[in-house]
mmCIF file of C-alpha atoms in Angstrom:
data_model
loop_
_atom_site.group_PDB
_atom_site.id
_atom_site.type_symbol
_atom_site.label_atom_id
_atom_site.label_comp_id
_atom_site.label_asym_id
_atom_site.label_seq_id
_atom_site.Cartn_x
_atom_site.Cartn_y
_atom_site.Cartn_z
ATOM 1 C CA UNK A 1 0.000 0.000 0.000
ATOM 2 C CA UNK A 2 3.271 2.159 0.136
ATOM 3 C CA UNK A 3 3.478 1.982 -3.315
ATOM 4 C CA UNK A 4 -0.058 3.031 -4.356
ATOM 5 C CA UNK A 5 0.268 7.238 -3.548
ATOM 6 C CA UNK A 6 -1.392 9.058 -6.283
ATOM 7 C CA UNK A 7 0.194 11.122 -8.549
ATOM 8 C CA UNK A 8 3.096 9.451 -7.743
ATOM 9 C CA UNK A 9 1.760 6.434 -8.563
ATOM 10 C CA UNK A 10 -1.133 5.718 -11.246
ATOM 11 C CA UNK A 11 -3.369 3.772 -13.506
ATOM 12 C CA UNK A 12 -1.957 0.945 -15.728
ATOM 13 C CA UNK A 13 -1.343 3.333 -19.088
ATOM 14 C CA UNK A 14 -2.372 2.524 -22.256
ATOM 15 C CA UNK A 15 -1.665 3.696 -25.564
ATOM 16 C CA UNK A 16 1.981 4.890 -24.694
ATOM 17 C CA UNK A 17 3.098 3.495 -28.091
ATOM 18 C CA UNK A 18 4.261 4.611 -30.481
ATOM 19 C CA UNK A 19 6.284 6.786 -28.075
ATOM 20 C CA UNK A 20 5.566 10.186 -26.983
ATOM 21 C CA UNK A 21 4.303 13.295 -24.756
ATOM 22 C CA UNK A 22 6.226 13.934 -21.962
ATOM 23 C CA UNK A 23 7.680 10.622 -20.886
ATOM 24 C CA UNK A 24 9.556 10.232 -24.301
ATOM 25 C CA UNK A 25 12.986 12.382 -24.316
ATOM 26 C CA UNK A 26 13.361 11.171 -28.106
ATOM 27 C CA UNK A 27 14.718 8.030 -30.064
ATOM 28 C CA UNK A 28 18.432 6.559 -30.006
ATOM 29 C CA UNK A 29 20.678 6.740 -32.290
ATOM 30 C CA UNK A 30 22.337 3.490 -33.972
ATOM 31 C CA UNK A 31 25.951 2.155 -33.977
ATOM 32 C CA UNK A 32 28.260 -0.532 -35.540
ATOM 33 C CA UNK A 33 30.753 -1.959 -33.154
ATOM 34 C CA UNK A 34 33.206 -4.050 -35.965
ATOM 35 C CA UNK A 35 34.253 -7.271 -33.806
ATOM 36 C CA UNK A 36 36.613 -7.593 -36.625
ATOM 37 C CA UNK A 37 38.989 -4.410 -35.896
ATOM 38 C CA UNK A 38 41.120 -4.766 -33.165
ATOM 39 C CA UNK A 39 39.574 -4.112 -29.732
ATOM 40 C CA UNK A 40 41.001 -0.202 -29.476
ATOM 41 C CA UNK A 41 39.712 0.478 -32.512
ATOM 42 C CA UNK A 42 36.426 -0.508 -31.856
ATOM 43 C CA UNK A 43 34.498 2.156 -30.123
ATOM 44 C CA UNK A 44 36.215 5.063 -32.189
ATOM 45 C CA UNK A 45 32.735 6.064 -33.671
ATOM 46 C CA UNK A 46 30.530 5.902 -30.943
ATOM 47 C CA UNK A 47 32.782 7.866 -28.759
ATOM 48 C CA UNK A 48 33.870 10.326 -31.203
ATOM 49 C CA UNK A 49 30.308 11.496 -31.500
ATOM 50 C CA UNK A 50 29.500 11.134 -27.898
ATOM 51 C CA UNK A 51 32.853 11.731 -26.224
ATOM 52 C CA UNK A 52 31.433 16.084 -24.948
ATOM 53 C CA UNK A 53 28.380 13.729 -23.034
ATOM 54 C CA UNK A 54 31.028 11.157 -21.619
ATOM 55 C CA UNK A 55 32.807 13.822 -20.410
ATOM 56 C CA UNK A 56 30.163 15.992 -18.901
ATOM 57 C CA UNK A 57 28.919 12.580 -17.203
ATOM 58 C CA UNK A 58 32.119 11.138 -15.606
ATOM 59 C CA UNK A 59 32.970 14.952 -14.553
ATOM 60 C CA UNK A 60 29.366 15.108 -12.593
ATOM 61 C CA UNK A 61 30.820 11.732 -10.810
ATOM 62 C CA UNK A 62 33.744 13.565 -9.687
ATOM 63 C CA UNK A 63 31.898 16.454 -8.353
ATOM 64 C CA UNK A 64 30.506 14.275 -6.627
ATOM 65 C CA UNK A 65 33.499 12.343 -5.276
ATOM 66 C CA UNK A 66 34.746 15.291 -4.187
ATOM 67 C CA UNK A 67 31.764 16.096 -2.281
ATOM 68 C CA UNK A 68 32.823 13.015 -0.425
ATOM 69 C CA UNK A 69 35.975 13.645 -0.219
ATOM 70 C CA UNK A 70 36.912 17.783 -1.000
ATOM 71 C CA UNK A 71 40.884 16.916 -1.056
ATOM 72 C CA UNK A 72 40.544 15.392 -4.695
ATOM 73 C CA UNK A 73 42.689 12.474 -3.013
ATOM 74 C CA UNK A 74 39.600 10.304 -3.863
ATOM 75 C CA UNK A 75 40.013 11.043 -7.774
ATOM 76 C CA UNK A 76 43.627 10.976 -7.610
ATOM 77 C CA UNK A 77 43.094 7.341 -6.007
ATOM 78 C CA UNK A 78 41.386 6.640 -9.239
ATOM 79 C CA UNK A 79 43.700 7.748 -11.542
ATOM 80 C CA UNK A 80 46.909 6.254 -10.052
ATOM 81 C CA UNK A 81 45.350 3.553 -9.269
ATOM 82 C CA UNK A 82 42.936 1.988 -11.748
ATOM 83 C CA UNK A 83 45.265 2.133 -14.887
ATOM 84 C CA UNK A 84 47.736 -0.383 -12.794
ATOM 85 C CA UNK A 85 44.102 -2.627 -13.198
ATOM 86 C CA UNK A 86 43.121 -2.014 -16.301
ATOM 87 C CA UNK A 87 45.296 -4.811 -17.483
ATOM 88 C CA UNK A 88 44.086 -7.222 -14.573
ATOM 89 C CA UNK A 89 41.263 -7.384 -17.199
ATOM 90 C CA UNK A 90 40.071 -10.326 -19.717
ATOM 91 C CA UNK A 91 40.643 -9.025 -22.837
ATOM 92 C CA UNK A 92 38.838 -7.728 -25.157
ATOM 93 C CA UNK A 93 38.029 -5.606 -22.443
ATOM 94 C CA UNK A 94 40.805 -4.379 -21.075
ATOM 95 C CA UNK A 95 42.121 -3.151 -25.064
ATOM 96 C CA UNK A 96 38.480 -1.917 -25.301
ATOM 97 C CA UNK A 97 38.791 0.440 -22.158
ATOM 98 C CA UNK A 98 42.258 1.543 -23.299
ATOM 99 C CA UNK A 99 41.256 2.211 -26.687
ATOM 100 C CA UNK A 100 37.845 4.451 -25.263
ATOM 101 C CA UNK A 101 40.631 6.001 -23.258
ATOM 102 C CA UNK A 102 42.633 7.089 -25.880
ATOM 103 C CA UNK A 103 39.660 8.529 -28.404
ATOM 104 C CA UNK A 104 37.895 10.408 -25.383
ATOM 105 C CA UNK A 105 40.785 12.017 -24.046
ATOM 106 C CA UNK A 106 39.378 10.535 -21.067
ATOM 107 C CA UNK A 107 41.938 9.403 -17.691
ATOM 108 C CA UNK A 108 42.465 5.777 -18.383
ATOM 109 C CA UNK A 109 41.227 5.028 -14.155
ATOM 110 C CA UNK A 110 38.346 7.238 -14.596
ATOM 111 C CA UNK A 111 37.689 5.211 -18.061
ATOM 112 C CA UNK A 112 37.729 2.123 -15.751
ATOM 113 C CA UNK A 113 35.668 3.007 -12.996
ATOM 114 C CA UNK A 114 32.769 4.225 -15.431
ATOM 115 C CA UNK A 115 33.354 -0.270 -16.325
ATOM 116 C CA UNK A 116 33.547 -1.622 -13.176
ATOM 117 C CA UNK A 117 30.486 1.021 -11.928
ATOM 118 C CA UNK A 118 28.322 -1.658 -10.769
ATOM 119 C CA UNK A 119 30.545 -3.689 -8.654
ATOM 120 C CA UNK A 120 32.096 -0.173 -7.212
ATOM 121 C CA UNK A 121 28.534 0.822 -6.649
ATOM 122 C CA UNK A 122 27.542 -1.785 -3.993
ATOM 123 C CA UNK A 123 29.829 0.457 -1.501
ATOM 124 C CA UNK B 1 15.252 -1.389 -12.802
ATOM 125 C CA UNK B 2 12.499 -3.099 -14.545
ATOM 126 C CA UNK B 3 12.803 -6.305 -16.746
ATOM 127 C CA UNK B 4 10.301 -8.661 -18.077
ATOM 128 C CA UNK B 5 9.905 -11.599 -20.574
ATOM 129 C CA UNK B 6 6.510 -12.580 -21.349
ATOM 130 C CA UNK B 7 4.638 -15.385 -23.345
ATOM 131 C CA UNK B 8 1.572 -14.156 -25.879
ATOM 132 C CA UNK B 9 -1.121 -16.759 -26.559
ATOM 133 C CA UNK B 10 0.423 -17.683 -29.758
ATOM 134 C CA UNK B 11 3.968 -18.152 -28.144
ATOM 135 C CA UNK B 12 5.666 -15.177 -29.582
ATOM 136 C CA UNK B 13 8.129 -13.973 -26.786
ATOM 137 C CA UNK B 14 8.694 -10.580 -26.139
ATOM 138 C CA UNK B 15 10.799 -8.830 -23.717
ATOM 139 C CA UNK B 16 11.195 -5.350 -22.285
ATOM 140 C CA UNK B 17 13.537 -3.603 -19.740
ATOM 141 C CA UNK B 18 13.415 -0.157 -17.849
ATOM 142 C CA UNK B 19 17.008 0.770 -17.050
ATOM 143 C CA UNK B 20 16.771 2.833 -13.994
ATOM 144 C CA UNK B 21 20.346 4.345 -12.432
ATOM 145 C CA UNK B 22 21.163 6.909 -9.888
ATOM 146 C CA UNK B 23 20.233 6.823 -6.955
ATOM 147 C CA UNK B 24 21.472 9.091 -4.416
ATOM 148 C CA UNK B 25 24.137 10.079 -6.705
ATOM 149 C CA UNK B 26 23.005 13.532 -6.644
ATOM 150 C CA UNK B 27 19.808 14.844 -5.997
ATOM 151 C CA UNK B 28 19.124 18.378 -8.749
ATOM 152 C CA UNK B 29 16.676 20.468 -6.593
ATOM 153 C CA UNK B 30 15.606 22.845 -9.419
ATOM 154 C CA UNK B 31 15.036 20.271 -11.836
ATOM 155 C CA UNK B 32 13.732 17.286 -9.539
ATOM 156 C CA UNK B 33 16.160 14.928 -11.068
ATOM 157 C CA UNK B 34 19.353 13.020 -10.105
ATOM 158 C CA UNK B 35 22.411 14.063 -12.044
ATOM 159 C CA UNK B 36 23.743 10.965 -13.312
ATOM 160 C CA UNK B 37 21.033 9.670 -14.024
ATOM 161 C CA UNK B 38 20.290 12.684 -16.231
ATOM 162 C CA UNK B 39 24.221 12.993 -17.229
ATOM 163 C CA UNK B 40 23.278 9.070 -18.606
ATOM 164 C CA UNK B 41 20.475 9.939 -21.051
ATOM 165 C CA UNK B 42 22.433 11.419 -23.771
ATOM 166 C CA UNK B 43 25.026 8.436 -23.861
ATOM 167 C CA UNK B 44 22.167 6.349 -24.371
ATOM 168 C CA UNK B 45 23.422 4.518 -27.859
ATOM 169 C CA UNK B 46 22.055 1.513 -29.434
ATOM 170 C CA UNK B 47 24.423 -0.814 -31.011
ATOM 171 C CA UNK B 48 24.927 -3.541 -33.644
ATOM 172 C CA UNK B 49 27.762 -5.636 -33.206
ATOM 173 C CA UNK B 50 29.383 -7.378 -36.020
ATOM 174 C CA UNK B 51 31.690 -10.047 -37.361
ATOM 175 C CA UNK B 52 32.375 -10.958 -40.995
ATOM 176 C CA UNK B 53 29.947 -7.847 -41.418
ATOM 177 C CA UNK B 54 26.781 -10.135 -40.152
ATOM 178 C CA UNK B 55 25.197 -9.291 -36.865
ATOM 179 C CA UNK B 56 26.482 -11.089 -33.792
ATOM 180 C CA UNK B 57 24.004 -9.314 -31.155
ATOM 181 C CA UNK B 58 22.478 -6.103 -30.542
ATOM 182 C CA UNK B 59 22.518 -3.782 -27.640
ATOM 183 C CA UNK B 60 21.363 -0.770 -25.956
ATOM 184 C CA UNK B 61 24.071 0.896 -23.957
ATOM 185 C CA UNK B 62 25.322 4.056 -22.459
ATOM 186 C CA UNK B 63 28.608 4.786 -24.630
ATOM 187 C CA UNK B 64 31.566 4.285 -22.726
ATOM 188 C CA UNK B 65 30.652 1.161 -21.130
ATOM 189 C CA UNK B 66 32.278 -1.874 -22.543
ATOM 190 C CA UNK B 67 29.984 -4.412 -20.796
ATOM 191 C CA UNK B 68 26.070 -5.327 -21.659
ATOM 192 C CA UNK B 69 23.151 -4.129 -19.525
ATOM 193 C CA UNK B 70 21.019 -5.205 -22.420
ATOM 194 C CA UNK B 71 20.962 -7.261 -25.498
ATOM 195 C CA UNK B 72 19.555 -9.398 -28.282
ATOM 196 C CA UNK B 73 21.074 -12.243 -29.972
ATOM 197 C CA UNK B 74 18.742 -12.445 -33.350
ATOM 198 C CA UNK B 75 16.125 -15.330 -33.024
ATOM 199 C CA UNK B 76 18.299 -16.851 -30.332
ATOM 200 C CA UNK B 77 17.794 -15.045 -27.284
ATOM 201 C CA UNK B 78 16.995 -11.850 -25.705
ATOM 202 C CA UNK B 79 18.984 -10.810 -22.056
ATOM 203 C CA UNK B 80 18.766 -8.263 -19.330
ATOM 204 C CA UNK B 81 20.172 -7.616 -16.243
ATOM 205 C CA UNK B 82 18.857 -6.242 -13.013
ATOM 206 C CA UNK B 83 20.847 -5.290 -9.671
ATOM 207 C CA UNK B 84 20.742 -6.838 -7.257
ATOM 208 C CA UNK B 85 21.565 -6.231 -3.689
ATOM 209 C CA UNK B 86 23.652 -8.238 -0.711
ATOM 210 C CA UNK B 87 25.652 -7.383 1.536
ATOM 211 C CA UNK B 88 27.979 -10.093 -0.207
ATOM 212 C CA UNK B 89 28.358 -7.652 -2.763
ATOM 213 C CA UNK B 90 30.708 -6.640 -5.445
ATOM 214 C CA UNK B 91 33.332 -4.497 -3.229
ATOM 215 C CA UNK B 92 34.248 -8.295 -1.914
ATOM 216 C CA UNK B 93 34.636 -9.172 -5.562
ATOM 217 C CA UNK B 94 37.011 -6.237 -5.771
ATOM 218 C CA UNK B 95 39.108 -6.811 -2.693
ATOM 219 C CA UNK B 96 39.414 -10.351 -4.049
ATOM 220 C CA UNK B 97 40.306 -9.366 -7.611
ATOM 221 C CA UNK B 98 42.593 -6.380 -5.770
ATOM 222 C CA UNK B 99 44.671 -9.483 -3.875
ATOM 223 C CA UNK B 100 44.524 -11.903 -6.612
ATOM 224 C CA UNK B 101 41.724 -14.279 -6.730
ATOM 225 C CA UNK B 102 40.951 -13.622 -10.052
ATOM 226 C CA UNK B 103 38.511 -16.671 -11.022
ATOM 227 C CA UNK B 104 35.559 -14.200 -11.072
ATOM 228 C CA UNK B 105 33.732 -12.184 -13.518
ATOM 229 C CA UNK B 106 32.535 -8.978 -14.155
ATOM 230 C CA UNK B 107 29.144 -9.348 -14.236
ATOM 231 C CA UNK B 108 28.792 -6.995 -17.306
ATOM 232 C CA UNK B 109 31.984 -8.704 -18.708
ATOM 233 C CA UNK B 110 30.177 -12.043 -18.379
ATOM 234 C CA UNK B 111 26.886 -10.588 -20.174
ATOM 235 C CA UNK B 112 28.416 -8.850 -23.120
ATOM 236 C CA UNK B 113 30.381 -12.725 -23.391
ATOM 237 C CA UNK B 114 27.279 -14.838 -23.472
ATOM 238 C CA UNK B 115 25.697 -12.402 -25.851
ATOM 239 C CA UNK B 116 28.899 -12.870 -28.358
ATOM 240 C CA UNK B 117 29.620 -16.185 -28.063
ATOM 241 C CA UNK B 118 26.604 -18.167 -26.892
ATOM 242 C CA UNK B 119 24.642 -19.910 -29.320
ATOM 243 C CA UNK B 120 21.206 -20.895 -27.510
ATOM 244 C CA UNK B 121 19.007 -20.245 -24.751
ATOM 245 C CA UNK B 122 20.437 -23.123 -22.816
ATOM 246 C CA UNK B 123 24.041 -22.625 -22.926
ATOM 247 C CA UNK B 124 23.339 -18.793 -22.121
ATOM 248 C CA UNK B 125 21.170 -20.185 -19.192
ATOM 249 C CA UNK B 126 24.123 -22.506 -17.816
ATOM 250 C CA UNK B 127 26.791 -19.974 -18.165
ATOM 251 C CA UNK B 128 24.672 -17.003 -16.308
ATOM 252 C CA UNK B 129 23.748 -19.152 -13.705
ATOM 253 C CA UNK B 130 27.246 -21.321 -13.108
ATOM 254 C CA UNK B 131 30.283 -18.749 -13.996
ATOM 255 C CA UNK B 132 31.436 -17.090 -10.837
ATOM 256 C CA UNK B 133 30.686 -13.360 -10.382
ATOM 257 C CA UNK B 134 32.178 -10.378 -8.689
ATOM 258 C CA UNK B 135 28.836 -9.070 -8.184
ATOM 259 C CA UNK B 136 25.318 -10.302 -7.087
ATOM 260 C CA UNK B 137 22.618 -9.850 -9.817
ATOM 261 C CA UNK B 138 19.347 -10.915 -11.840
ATOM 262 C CA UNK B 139 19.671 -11.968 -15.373
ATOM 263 C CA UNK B 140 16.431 -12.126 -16.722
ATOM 264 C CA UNK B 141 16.703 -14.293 -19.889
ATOM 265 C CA UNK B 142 14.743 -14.677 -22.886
ATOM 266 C CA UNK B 143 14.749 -17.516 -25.695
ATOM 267 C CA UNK B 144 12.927 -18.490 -28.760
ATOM 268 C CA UNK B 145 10.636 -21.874 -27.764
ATOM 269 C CA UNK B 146 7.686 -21.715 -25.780
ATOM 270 C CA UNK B 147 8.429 -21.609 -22.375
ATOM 271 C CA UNK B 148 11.566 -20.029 -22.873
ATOM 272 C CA UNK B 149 12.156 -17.444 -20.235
ATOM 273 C CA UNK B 150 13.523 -16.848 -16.950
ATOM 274 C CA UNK B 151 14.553 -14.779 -14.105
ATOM 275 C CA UNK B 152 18.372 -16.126 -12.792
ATOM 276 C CA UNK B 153 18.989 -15.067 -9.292
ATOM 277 C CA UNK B 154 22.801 -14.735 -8.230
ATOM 278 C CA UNK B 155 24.746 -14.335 -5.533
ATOM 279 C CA UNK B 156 28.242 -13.995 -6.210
ATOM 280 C CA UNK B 157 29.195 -17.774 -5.881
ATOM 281 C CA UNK B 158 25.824 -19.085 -6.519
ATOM 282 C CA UNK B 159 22.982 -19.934 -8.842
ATOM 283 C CA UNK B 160 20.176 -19.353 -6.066
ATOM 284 C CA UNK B 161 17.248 -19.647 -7.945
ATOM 285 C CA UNK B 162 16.154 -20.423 -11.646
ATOM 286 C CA UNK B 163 12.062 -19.247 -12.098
ATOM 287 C CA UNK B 164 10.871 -19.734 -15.227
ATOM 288 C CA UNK B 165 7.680 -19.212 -17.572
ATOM 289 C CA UNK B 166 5.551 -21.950 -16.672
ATOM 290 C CA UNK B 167 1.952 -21.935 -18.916
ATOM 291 C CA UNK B 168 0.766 -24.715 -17.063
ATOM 292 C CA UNK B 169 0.734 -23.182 -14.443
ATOM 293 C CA UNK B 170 -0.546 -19.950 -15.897
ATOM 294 C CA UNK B 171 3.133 -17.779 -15.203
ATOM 295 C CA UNK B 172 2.900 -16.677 -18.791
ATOM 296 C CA UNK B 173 5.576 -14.262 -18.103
ATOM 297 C CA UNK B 174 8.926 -13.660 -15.510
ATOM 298 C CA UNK B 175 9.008 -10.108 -14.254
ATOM 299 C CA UNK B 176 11.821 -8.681 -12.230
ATOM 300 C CA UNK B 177 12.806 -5.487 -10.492
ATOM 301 C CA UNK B 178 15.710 -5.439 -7.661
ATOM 302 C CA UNK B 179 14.246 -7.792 -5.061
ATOM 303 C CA UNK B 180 13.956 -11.771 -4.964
ATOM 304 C CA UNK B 181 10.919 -12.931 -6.283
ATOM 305 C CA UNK B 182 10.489 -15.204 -3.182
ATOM 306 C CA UNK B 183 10.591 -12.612 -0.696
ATOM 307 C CA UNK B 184 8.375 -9.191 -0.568
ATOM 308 C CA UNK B 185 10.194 -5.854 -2.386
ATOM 309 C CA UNK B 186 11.683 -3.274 0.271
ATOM 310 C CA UNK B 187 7.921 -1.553 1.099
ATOM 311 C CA UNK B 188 9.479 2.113 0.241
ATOM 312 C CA UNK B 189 10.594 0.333 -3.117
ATOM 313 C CA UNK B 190 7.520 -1.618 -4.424
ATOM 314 C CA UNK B 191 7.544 -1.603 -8.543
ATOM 315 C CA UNK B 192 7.010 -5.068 -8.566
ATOM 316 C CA UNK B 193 3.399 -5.430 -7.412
ATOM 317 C CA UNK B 194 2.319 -2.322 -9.880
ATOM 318 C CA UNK B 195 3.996 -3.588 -12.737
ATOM 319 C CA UNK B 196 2.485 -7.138 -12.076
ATOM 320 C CA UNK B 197 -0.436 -5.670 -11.583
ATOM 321 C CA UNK B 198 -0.271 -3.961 -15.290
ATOM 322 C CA UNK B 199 0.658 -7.372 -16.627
ATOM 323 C CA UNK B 200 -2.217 -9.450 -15.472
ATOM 324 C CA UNK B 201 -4.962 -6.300 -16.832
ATOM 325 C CA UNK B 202 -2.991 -6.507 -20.005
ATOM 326 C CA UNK B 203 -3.820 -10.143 -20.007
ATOM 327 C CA UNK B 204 -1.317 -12.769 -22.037
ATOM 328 C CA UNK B 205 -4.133 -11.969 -25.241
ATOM 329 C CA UNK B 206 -3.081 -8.496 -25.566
ATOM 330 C CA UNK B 207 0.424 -8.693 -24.382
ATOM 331 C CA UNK B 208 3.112 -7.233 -27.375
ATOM 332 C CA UNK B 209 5.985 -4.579 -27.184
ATOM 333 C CA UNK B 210 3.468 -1.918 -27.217
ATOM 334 C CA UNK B 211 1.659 -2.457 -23.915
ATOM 335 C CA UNK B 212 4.701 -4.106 -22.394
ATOM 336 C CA UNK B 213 6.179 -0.513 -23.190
ATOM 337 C CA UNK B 214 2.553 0.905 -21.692
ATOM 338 C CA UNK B 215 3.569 -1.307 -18.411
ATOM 339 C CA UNK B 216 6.895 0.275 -18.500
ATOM 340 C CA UNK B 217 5.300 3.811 -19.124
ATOM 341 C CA UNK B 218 3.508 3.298 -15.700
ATOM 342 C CA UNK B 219 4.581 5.325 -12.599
ATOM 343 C CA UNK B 220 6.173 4.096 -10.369
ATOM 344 C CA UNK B 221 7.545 1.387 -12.518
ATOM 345 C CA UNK B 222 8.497 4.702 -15.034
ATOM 346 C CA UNK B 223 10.517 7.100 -12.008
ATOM 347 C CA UNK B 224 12.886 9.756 -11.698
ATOM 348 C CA UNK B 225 15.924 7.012 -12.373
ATOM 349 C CA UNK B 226 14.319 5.894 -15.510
ATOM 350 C CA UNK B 227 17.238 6.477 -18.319
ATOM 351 C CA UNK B 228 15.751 4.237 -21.321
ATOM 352 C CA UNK B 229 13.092 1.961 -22.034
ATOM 353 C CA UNK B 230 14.401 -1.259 -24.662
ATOM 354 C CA UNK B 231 11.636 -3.398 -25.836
ATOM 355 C CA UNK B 232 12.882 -6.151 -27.447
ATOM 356 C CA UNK B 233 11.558 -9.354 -29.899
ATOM 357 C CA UNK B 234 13.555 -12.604 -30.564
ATOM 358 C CA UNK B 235 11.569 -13.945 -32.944
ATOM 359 C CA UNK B 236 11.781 -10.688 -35.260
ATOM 360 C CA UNK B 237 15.607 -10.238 -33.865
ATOM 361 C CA UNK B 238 14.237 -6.460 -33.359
ATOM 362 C CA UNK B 239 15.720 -4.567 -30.777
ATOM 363 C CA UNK B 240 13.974 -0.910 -29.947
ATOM 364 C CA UNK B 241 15.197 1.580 -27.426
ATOM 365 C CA UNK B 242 14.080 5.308 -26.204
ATOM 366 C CA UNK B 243 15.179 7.365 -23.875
ATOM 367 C CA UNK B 244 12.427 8.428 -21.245
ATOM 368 C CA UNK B 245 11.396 11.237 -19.287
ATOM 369 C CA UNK B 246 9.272 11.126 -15.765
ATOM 370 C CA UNK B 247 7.535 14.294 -15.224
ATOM 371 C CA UNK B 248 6.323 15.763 -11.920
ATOM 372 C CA UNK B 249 4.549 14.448 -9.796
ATOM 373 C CA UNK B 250 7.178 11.245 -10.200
ATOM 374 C CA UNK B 251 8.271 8.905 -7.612
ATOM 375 C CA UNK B 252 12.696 9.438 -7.365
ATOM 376 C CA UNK B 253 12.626 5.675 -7.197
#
């Protein structure tokens, strides 16, 4: 009964699709990723186009860190010491992470925590 | 997040997914929004990964991320993944990793692997549920026979629970959010019993991507952590993806 708070919660909708009004922000856009090239090479297109958003995003996580932690010894953490791990991981991955590294412009450790989010994020 | 695999009366399977990230990692009082979750949408991309120039799976994913959240191998099987939570969680993974004990996975590592190099429902079953992860978590996994879908419930070690699409017994679809299925949701954090409750007045007649995407369109199963809604269809190999808004009044989880 927690659950059921109008207007936070409501009705079962219908005729949501096709898509729009104000719960669609828009469509998304298509990518090939060429399991043929070599792993760096992989992600050059999607990140080329998207590398201003991947920026924006993995600078709002360090805002954020440093709201933790204000000395910036958190991020520096990160970027001393998550390159030394980048290579602790299977490949392709590891080449894949180094390669998205290299197009962004990206820290390599910052590159790797956005990767291993999900594990980091059960602290 | 929300994922769920459902049966129609004809046995077409279809499968959609609400990929919900953010929470209290920044709360944006003007806006009523949390930041990454907003910082997300626009590295929303959907991909179509290739070999020999043929399609080896599809994907929706946020660009940058090397793993898979979310994918389609074409008339073989459909996958998502849900988080789950323990307190055997995935910073043990990383001390272990950290020290040397390297006989884990990634848990997005391992999905982006079955979705590349499995080649059925069954061996994409048996490697979710047996290969050790770093991280607890729900794979909720699709295939292309009647009766082909299923909600995998990890721990790190373990396969804990397998529940699958059972017509017989008149489960005509698996739904999953971020709780076990055995055990009630966290009662501030109840999507489940809304988005069941969707299902059931949708009925298995009507059920197709379009009102499983009116299910996922529902608040609070749609919320302020809401970055993209995929709907997907093995049979057609389709994949379909958009990113989505939740406008106030919206429930931040």
């Amino acid at each position: 009964t927690t659950q059921f708070i109008p207007p936070y919660t409501e009705e079962c909708r219908t005729g949501m699709y096709p898509p729009n009004g104000p719960t669609f922000r828009g469509a998304v856009s298509w990518y090939t990723v060429d399991l043929d090239l070599p792993p760096s090479k992989r992600w050059t297109a999607v990140i080329t186009d998207k590398k201003t958003d991947l920026i924006e995003m993995i600078q709002a996580i360090k805002d954020l860190a440093n709201a933790f932690v204000p000395s910036g010894k958190l991020i520096e953490l990160v970027d001393i010491m998550l390159p030394l791990m980048v290579d602790t991981l299977p490949n392709p991955f590891s080449d894949e992470i180094k390669g998205i590294a290299a197009v962004s412009g990206i820290p390599l450790g910052e590159v790797v925590l956005f990767n291993i989010f999900y594990e980091v994020f059960t602290v | 997040c929300t994922s769920v695999v459902a049966e129609d009366n004809k046995g077409n399977l279809v499968h959609g997914r609400n990929l919900d990230f953010g929470l209290f990692m920044g709360w944006d009082v003007k806006n009523k929004s949390w930041i990454i979750s907003e910082k997300l949408k626009p590295l929303v991309v959907n991909l179509d990964f290739k070999r020999n120039n043929q399609t080896v799976f599809k994907s929706t994913n946020f660009a940058g991320y090397v793993g898979m959240l979310t994918g389609i191998k074409p008339h073989i099987f459909t996958l998502t993944m849900n988080e789950r939570f323990s307190l055997d969680g995935g910073y043990i993974g990383i001390l272990e990793w950290i020290l040397g004990q390297r006989d884990g996975m990634w848990m997005s590592f391992l999905t982006r692997s079955v979705l590349e190099n499995a080649n059925s429902y069954e061996e994409a079953k048996t490697r979710l549920a047996q290969t050790k992860l770093l991280a607890p978590a729900y794979f909720i996994l699709g295939g292309n026979q009647t009766g082909q879908g299923c909600i995998i419930t990890r721990s790190r070690l373990l396969s804990i629970d397998i529940l699958e699409i059972d017509l017989k017994l008149g489960r005509w679809y698996v739904l999953e959010t971020n709780y076990d299925h055995w055990k009630e949701p966290f009662f501030l954090d109840d999507r489940r019993t809304p988005a069941k409750k969707c299902m059931n007045q949708t009925t298995q007649t009507n059920i197709s991507l379009k009102t499983i995407y009116d299910v996922l369109s529902t608040k609070p199963v749609l919320n302020k952590l809401t970055t993209y809604t995929t709907l997907m269809q093995v049979s057609e190999g389709s994949l379909e993806s958009y990113i989505r808004d939740c406008p106030n009044p919206c429930m931040p989880w």
